[in-house]
XYZ file of C-alpha atoms in Angstrom:
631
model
C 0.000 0.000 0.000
C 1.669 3.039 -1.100
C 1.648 6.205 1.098
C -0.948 7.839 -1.122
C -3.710 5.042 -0.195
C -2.274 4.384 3.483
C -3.687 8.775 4.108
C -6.958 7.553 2.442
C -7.469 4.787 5.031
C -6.473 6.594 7.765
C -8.451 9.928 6.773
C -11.180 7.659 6.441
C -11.288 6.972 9.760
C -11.825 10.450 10.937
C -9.872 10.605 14.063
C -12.243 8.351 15.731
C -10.362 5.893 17.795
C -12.217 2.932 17.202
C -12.139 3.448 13.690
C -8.689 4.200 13.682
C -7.497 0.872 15.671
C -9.678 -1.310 12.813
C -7.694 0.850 10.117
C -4.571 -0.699 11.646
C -5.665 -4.015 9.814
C -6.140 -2.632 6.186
C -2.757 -0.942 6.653
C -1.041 -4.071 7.838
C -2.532 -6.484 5.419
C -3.292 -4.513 2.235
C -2.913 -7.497 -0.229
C -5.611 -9.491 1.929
C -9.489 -9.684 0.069
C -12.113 -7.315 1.639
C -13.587 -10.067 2.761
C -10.615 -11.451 4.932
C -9.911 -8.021 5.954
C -13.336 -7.567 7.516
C -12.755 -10.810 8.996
C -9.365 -9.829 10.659
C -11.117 -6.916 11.447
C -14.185 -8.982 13.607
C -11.230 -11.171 15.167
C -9.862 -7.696 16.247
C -13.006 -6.474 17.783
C -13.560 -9.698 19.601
C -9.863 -10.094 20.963
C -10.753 -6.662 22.523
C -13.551 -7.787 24.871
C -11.619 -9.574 27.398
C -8.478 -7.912 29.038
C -6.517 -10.552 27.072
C -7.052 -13.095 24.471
C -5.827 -16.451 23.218
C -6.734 -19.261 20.538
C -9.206 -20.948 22.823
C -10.879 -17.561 23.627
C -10.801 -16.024 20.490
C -12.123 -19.432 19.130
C -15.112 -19.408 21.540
C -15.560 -15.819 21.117
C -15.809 -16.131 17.302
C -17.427 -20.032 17.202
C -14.344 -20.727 14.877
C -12.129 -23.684 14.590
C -8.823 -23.997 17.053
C -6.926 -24.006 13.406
C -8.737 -20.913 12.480
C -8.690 -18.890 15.619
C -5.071 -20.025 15.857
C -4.151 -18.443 11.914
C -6.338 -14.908 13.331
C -3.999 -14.619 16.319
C -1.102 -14.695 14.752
C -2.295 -11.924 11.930
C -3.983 -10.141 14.644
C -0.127 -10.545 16.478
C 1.417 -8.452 14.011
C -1.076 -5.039 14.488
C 0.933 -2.230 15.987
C -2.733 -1.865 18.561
C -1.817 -5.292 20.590
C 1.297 -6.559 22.081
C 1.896 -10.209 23.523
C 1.018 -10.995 27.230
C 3.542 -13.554 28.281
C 2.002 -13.656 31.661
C -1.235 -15.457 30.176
C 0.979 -18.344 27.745
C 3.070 -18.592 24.836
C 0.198 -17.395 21.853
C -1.252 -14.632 24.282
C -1.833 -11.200 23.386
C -3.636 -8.252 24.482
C -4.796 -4.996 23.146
C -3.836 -1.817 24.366
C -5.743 -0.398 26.605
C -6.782 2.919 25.301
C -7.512 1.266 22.247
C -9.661 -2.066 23.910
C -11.516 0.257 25.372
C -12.660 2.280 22.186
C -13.372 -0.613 20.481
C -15.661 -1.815 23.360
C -17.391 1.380 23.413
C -18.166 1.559 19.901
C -18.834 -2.171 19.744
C -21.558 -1.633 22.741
C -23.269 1.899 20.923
C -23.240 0.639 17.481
C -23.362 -2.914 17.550
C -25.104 -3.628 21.610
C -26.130 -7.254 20.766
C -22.826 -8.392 19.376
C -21.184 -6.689 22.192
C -23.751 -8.233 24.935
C -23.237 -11.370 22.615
C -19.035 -11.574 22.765
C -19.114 -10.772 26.496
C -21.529 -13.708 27.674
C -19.138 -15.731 25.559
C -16.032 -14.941 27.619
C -18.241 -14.456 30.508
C -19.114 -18.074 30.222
C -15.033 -19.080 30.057
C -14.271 -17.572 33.576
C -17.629 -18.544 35.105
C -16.062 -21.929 36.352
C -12.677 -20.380 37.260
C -13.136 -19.488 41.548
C -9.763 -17.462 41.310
C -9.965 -14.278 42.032
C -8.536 -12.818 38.621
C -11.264 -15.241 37.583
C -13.768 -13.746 39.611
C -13.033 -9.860 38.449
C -13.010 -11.492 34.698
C -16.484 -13.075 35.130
C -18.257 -9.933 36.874
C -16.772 -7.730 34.153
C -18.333 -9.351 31.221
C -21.672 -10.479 33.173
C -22.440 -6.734 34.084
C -22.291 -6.197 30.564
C -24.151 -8.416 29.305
C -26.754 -9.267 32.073
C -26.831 -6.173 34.290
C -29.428 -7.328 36.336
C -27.779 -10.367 37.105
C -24.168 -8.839 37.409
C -25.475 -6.237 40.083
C -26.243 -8.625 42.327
C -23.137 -10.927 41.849
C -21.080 -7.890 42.519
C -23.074 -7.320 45.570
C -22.424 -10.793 46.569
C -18.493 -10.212 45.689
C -18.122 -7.222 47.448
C -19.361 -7.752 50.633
C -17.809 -11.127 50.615
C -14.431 -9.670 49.778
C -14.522 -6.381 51.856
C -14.055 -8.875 54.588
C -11.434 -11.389 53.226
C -10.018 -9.982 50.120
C -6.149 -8.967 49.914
C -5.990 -5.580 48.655
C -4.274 -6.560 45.642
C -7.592 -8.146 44.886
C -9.390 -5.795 45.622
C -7.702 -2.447 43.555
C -7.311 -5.110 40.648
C -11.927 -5.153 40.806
C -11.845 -1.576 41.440
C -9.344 -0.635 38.290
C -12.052 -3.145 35.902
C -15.270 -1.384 37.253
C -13.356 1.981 36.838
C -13.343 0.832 32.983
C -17.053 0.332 32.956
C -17.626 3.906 34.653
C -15.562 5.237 32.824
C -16.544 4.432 29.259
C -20.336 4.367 30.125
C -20.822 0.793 29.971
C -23.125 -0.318 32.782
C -26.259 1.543 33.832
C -29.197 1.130 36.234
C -28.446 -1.302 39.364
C -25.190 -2.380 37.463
C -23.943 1.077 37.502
C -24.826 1.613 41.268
C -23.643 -1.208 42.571
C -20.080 -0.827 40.396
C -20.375 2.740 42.074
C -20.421 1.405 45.656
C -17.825 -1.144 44.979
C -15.419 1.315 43.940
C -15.925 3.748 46.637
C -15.532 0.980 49.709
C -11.893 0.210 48.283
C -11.106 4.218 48.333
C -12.835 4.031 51.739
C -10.415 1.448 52.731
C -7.517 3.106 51.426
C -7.984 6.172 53.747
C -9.704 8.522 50.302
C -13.281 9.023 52.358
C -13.065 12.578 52.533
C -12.261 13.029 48.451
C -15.755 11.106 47.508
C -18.079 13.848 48.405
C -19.360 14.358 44.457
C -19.009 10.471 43.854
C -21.026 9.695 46.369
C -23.323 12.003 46.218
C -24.254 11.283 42.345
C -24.036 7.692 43.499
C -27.356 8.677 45.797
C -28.822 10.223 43.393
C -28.685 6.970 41.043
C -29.583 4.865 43.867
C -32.088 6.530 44.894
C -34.000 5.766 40.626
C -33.527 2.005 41.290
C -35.192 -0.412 42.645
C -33.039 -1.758 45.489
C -33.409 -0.819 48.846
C -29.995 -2.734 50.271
C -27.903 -0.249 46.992
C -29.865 3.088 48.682
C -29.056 2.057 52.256
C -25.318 1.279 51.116
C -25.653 5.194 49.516
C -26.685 6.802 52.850
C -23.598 4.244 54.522
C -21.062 5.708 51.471
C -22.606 9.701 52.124
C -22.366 8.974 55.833
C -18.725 8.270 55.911
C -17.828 11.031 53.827
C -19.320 13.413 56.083
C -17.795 12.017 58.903
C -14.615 11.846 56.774
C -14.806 15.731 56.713
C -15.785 16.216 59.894
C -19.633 16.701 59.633
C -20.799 14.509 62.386
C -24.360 15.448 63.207
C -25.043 14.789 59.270
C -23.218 11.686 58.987
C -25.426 10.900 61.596
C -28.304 11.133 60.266
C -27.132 9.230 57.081
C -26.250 6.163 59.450
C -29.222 6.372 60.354
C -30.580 5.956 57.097
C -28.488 3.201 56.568
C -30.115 0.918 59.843
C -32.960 1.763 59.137
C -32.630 0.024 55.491
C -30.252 -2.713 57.313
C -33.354 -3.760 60.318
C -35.925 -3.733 57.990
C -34.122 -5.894 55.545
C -33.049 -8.267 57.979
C -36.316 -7.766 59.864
C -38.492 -9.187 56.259
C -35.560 -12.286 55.717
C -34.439 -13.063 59.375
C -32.550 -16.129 57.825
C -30.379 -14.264 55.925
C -27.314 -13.833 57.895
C -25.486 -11.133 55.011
C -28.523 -8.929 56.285
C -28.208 -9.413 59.732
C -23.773 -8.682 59.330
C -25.206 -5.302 57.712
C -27.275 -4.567 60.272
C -24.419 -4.894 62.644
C -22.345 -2.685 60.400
C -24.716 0.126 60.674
C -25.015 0.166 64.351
C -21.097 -0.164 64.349
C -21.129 3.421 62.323
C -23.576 4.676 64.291
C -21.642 4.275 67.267
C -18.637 5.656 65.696
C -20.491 8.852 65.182
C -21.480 8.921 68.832
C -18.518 8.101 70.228
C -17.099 10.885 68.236
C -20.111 13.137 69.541
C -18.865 12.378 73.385
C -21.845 10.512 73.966
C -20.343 7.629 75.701
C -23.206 5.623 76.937
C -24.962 5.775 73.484
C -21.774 4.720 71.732
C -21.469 1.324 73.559
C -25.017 0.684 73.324
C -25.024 0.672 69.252
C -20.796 -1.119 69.866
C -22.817 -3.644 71.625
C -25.338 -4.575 69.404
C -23.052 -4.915 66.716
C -20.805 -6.869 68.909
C -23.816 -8.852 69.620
C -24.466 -9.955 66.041
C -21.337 -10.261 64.876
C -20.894 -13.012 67.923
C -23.649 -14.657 66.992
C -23.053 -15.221 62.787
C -19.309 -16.428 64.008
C -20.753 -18.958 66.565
C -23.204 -20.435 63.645
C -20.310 -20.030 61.063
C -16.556 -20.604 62.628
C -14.975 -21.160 59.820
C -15.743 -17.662 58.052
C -12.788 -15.481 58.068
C -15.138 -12.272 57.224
C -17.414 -12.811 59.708
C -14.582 -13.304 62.709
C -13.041 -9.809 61.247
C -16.023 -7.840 61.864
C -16.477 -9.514 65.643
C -12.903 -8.395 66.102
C -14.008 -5.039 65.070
C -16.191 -4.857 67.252
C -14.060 -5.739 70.358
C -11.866 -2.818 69.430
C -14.956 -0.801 69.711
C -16.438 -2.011 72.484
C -12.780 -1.779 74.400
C -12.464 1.513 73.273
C -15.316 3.263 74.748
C -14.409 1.367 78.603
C -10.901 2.291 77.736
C -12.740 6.306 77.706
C -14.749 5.429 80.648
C -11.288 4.442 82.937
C -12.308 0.779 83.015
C -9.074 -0.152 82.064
C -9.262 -3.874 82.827
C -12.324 -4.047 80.896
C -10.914 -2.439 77.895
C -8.049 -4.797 78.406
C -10.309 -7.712 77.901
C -12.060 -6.450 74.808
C -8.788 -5.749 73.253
C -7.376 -8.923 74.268
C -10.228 -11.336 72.034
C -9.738 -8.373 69.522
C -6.035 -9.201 69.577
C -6.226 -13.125 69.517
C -8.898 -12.914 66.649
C -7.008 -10.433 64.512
C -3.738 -13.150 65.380
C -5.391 -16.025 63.913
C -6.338 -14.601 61.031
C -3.050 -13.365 60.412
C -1.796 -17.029 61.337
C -4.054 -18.683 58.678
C -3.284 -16.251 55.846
C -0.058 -13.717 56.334
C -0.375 -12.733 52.894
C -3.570 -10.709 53.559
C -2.399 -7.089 54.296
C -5.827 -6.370 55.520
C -5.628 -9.177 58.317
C -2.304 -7.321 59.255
C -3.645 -4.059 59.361
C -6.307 -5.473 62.090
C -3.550 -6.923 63.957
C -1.211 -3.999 63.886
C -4.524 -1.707 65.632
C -5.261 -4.364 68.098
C -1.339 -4.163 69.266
C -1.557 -0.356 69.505
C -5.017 -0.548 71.518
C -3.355 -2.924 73.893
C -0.514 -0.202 73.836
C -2.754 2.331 74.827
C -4.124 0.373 78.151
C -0.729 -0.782 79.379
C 0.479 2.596 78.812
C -2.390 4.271 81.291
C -1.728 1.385 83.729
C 1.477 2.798 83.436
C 3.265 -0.469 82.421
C 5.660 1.307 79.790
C 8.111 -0.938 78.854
C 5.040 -3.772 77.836
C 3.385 -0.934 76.354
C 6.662 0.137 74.105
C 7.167 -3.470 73.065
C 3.237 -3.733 71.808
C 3.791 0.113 70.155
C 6.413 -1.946 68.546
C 4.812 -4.474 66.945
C 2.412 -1.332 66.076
C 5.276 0.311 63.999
C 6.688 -2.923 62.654
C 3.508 -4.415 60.855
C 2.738 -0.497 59.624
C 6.130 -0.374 58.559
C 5.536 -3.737 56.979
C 2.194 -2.524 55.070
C 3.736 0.989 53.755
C 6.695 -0.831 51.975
C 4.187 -2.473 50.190
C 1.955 0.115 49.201
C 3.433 3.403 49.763
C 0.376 5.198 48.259
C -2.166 3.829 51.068
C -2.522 6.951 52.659
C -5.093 5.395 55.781
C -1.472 2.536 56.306
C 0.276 5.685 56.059
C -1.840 7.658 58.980
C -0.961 4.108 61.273
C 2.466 4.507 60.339
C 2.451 8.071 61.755
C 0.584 7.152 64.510
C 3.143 4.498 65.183
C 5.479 6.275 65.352
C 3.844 8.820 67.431
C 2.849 5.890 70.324
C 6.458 5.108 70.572
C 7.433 8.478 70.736
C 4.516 9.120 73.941
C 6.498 6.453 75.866
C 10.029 7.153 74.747
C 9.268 10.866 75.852
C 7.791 9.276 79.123
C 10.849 7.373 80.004
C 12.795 10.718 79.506
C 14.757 9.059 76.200
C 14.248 12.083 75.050
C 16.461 11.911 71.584
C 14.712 9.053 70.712
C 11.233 10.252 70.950
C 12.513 12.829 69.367
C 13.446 10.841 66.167
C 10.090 9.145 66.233
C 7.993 12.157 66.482
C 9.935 14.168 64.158
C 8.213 11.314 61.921
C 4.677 11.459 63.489
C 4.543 15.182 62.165
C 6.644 14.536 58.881
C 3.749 11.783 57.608
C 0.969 13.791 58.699
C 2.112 17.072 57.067
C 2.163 14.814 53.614
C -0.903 13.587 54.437
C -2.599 17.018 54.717
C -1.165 18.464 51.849
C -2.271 15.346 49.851
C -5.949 15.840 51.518
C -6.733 18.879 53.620
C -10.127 17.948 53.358
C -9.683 15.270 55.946
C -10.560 16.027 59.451
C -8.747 12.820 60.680
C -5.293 13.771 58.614
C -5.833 17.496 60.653
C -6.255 16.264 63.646
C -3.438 13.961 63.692
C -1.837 16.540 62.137
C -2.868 18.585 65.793
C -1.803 16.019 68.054
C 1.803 15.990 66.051
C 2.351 20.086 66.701
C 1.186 19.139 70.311
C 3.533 16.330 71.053
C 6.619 18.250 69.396
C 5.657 20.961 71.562
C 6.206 18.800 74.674
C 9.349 17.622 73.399
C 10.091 21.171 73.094
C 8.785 22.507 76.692
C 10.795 19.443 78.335
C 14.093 20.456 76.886
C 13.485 24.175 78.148
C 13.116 25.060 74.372
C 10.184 27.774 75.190
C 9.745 29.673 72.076
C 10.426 26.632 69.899
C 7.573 25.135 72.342
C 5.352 28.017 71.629
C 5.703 28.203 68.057
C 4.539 24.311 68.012
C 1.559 24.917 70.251
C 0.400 27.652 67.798
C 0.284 25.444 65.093
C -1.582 22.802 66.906
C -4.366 25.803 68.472
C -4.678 27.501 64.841
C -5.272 24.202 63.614
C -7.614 23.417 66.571
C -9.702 26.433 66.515
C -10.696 25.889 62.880
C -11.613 22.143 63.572
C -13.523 22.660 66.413
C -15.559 25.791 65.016
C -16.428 23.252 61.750
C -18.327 20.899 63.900
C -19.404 22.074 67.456
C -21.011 18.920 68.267
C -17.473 17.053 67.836
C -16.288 16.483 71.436
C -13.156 15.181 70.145
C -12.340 18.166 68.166
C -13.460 20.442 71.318
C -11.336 18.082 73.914
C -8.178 18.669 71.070
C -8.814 22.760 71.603
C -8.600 22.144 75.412
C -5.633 20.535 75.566
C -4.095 23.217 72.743
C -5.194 25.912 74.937
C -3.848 24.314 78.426
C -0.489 23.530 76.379
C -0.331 27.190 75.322
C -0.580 28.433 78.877
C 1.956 26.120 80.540
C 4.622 27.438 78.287
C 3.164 31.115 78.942
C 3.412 30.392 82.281
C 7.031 29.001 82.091
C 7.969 32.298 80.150
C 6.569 34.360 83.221
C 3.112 35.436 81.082
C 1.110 34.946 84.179
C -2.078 37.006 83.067
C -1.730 35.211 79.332
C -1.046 31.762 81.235
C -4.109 32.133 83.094
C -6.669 33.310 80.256
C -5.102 30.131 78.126
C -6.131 27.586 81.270
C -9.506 29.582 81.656
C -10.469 28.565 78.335
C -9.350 24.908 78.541
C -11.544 25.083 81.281
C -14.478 26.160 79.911
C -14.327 23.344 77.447
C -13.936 20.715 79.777
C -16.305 21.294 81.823
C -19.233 21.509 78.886
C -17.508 17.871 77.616
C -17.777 16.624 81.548
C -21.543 17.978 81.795
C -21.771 16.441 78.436
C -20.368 13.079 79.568
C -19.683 13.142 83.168
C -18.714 9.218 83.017
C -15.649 9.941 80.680
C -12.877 9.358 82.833
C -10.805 11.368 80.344
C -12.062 14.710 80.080
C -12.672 14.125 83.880
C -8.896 14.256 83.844
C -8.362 17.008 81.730
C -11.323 19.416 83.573
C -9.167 18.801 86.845
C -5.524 19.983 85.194
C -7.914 23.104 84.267
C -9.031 23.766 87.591
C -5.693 22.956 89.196
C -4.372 25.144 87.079
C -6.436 28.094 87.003
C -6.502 27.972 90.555
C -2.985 28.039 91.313
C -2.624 31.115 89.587
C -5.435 32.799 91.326
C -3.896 31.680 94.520
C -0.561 32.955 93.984
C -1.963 36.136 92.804
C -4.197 36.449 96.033
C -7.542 35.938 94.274
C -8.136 33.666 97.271
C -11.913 33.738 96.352
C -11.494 33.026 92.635
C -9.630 30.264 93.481
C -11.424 28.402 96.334
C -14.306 26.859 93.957
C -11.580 25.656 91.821
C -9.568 23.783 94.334
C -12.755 22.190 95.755
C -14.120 21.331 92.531
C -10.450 19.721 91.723
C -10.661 18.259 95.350
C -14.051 16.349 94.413
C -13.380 15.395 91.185
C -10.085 13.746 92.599
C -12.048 11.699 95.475
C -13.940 10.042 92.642
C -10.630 8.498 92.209
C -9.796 5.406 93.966
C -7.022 4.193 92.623
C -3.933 4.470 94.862
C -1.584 6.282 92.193
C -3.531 9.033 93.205
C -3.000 9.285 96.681
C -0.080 11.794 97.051
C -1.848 14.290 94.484
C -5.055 14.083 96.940
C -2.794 15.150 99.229
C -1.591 18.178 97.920
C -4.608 19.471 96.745
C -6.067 19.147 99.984
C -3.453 20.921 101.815
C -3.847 23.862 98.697
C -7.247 23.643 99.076
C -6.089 23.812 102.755
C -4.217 26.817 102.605
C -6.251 28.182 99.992
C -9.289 28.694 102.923
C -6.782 29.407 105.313
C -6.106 32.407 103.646
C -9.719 33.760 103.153
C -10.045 33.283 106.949
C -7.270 34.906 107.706
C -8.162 38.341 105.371
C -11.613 38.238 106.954
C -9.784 38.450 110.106
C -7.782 41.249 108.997
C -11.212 43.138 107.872
């Protein structure tokens, strides 16, 4: 074909892509009848259907002879649109993406029963094959060519691998249901439920906050179809966006949504246990929310009923590796509202079944970096219980295991931004302790690497309240660091980054107690390195405003052990200015209401402190007495 006739061919394809691959055969095989051509051409199309094609595929596909399917691939071989895929055999080939695609497209506008025809064809080849690059290959081409059908096989997929899946599985489904999104391919239920399934692995990966538009279009089209179980998942996928950004009295009410969906589906088929585990998924997010909101009490009600269910689908199925993940789930949960409440040893125990669980899994399949990702939180929420008890050197050697696994997970995928945010918070557990034992250039190292992480993670994201307020707690521990080494202004400088950062979270989302306990502790921070620099009045208006927030959290919650904790530094504090500045009156409420909220207290590590406050408190009265006298 001479140059003259090779700008005819392609000219007649107009630019279109489609058109433009197909020309590819009438270029390479100009001396080949129309009729052969056209063939070739057909062959081409077909090859394009599955991600990659061989003789006994392209012979299905085409209902041709091994011979003849064998004679196409190797003409097809020579097209500058395909390459060979070694990975697949010998004769393998595949076409190039951009170019697969078009064809598909235009295949499925201009030709929709061929297209529907070709992928129940291959869809029938990978039917029978349980692997999981078998699985993706058989969804794929049955959403395309029985929508109805696919939607609820990818339902069944998804919630079956959300559980178990590794994530290399699970990005390889997500990147083939991006294709059908992306070039237009599925609609109706098909489209929703490809949607969803797309959005729980960006979920997973940390990317809630950056779904806001996807998920709300993805309510939108749930909300035209008929399928209650797609429109609760909708409210589930809006819900954790909201929470993502820090909207918790919205996300809320979208949870909300979402049990209501999950009871009454498992309330009209109580046999059907995948209802009941989303049922107990939906209280579990409710009770995120809550716990989130301060509202303790409510929080382990909704932990407990998921706890509940989750108990009871692993006692009728053992064996089910998805099902024993969410019941360890929901120990962490549980533990961590006691652990908020002070009941240590209770916490303890919830976190100890959520450690053995998250062990065996990890012990029956080490290659799944989702199992180790639920074994690398359960050694950090032991961590955090020896370290209150203060048992610091067992509490450093779980923080350990912490780092090591996150370290582990990172190397592996260093774009998984949430295994990124447990690497940083690895590192800043170690760091807590290290600082603790008064190591002080080693927890310097590791929080140097806390902050580090979570400054890349903001910049990737700032629309992520969790990123910020690691990103808070990082400023804050520096800041300590800081203080401790007598480094004021440094100190200062690092506590203004954590408050300005504060402020702005806590003013998004008043109803967020753990934004508002974060400003507290900012604000107290600020005035104790005020107060080291000699800023006495400063000092004091910095405590008075911690204050003020603990005390609405405590009247909010008055069982949280923690902000009981903080509301007493406040008072202490406050009230030790006012006494050394001879506001003997200002301070006398403060040192009683310190005084009480100590003798709530039993524990004997708090013994000498009751002391002292009662002989401030003491003194404190002694004083007033004594200036009445005087008057």
């Amino acid at each position: 074909m001479d140059l003259t006739e090779q700008l005819r061919v392609l000219d007649a394809a107009q630019g279109h892509p489609a058109k433009l691959a197909l020309a590819t055969v009438d270029l390479a095989y100009p001396e080949l009848p129309e009729a052969e051509r056209t063939a070739l051409k057909q062959s081409l199309e077909a090859a394009a259907i599955p991600h990659w094609c061989d003789q006994p595929i392209l012979s299905a596909l085409l209902e041709i002879s091994p011979k003849e399917s064998a004679e196409r691939l190797a003409q097809l071989a020579k097209l500058t649109v395909l390459e060979p895929f070694r990975a697949r055999g010998e004769d393998a080939i595949n076409v190039h993406e951009a170019t697969r695609l078009a064809l598909r497209k235009a295949m499925a506008a201009e030709s929709p029963e061929r297209f529907r025809t070709l992928s129940r064809r291959v869809a029938t080849l990978s039917e029978s094959d349980v692997t999981p690059r078998g699985r993706i290959e058989w969804i794929y081409h049955l959403l395309c060519y029985d929508p109805e059908r696919g939607a609820t096989e990818l339902e069944k997929l998804n919630r079956e691998w959300s559980r178990s899946a590794t994530s290399e599985d699970l990005y390889a489904l997500t990147s083939a249901l991006q294709e059908l999104e992306t070039t237009g391919l599925v609609q109706g239920r098909a489209r929703v439920w490809t949607r969803l399934a797309i959005a729980w692995t960006r979920v997973g990966r940390g990317e809630a906050a950056q779904l806001e538009e996807w998920a709300t279009v993805t309510m939108r089209l749930a909300e035209g179809v008929d399928d209650q179980l797609a429109q609760g998942e909708a409210h589930c996928l809006v819900g954790d966006v909201l929470q993502a950004q820090g909207n918790l009295a919205e996300a809320l009410l979208e949870f909300a949504e979402y049990q209501k969906v999950t009871a009454r589906l498992a309330d009209e088929d109580p046999s059907d246990d995948d209802r009941l585990a989303d049922l107990g998924v939906a209280h579990n997010r409710l009770g995120g929310v809550l716990e989130a909101q301060g509202k303790a009490a409510e929080a382990h009600k909704a932990f407990a009923k998921s706890l509940e269910i989750s108990a009871r689908l692993v006692e009728q199925e053992p064996s089910n590796a998805g099902r024993r993940r969410d019941l360890a789930a929901a120990h962490s949960r549980v533990g961590a509202v006691l652990q908020a409440q002070g009941k240590l040893p209770e916490a303890k125990d919830a976190f100890g079944k959520y450690l053995t669980l998250s062990q065996e899994l990890v012990d029956e399949k080490p290659s799944n970096a989702g199992w180790q990702q639920l074994l690398a939180g359960a050694h950090a929420r032991i961590g955090e219980v020896l370290q209150a008890q203060g048992q610091l050197p067992e509490a450093l050697t779980a923080f350990g295991h912490y780092l090591s696994i996150s370290l582990h997970l990172v190397e592996l995928e260093p774009t998984n931004a949430g295994w990124l945010l447990e690497l940083a918070a690895a590192h800043s557990r170690i760091g807590d302790v290290l600082q603790a034992q008064e190591k002080g250039t080693e927890a310097q190292k590791e929080l140097e690497e806390y902050l580090e992480i979570t400054q890349q993670l903001v910049s990737q994201d700032p629309t992520n309240s969790d990123y910020q307020k690691h990103l808070v707690a990082a400023h804050s521990q520096v800041g300590e660091m800081l203080r401790a080494q007598g480094k004021l202004e440094e100190a200062r400088d690092a506590f203004g980054e954590s408050l300005a950062i504060s402020q702005l979270l806590a003013k998004q989302d008043t109803t967020n107690a753990g934004w508002q306990l974060l400003l507290a502790t900012a604000h107290r921070q600020m005035g104790q390195v005020l107060q080291a620099q000699d800023k006495l009045a400063d000092a004091r208006k910095a405590f008075a405003e911690s204050l003020l927030i603990c005390q609405r959290l405590v009247d909010l919650d008055p069982s949280n052990v923690e902000w009981q904790r903080e509301l007493f530094i406040a008072c202490l504090r406050v009230a030790r200015l006012d006494f050394a500045g001879n506001k003997y009156q200002e301070a006398l409420p403060l040192f009683e209401q310190a005084s009480s909220l100590l003798a709530a207290w039993n524990a004997t590590e708090w013994d000498d402190l009751k002391k002292s406050v009662e002989l401030e408190l003491a003194a404190c009265r002694a004083s007033i007495s004594n200036g009445q006298q005087s008057g």
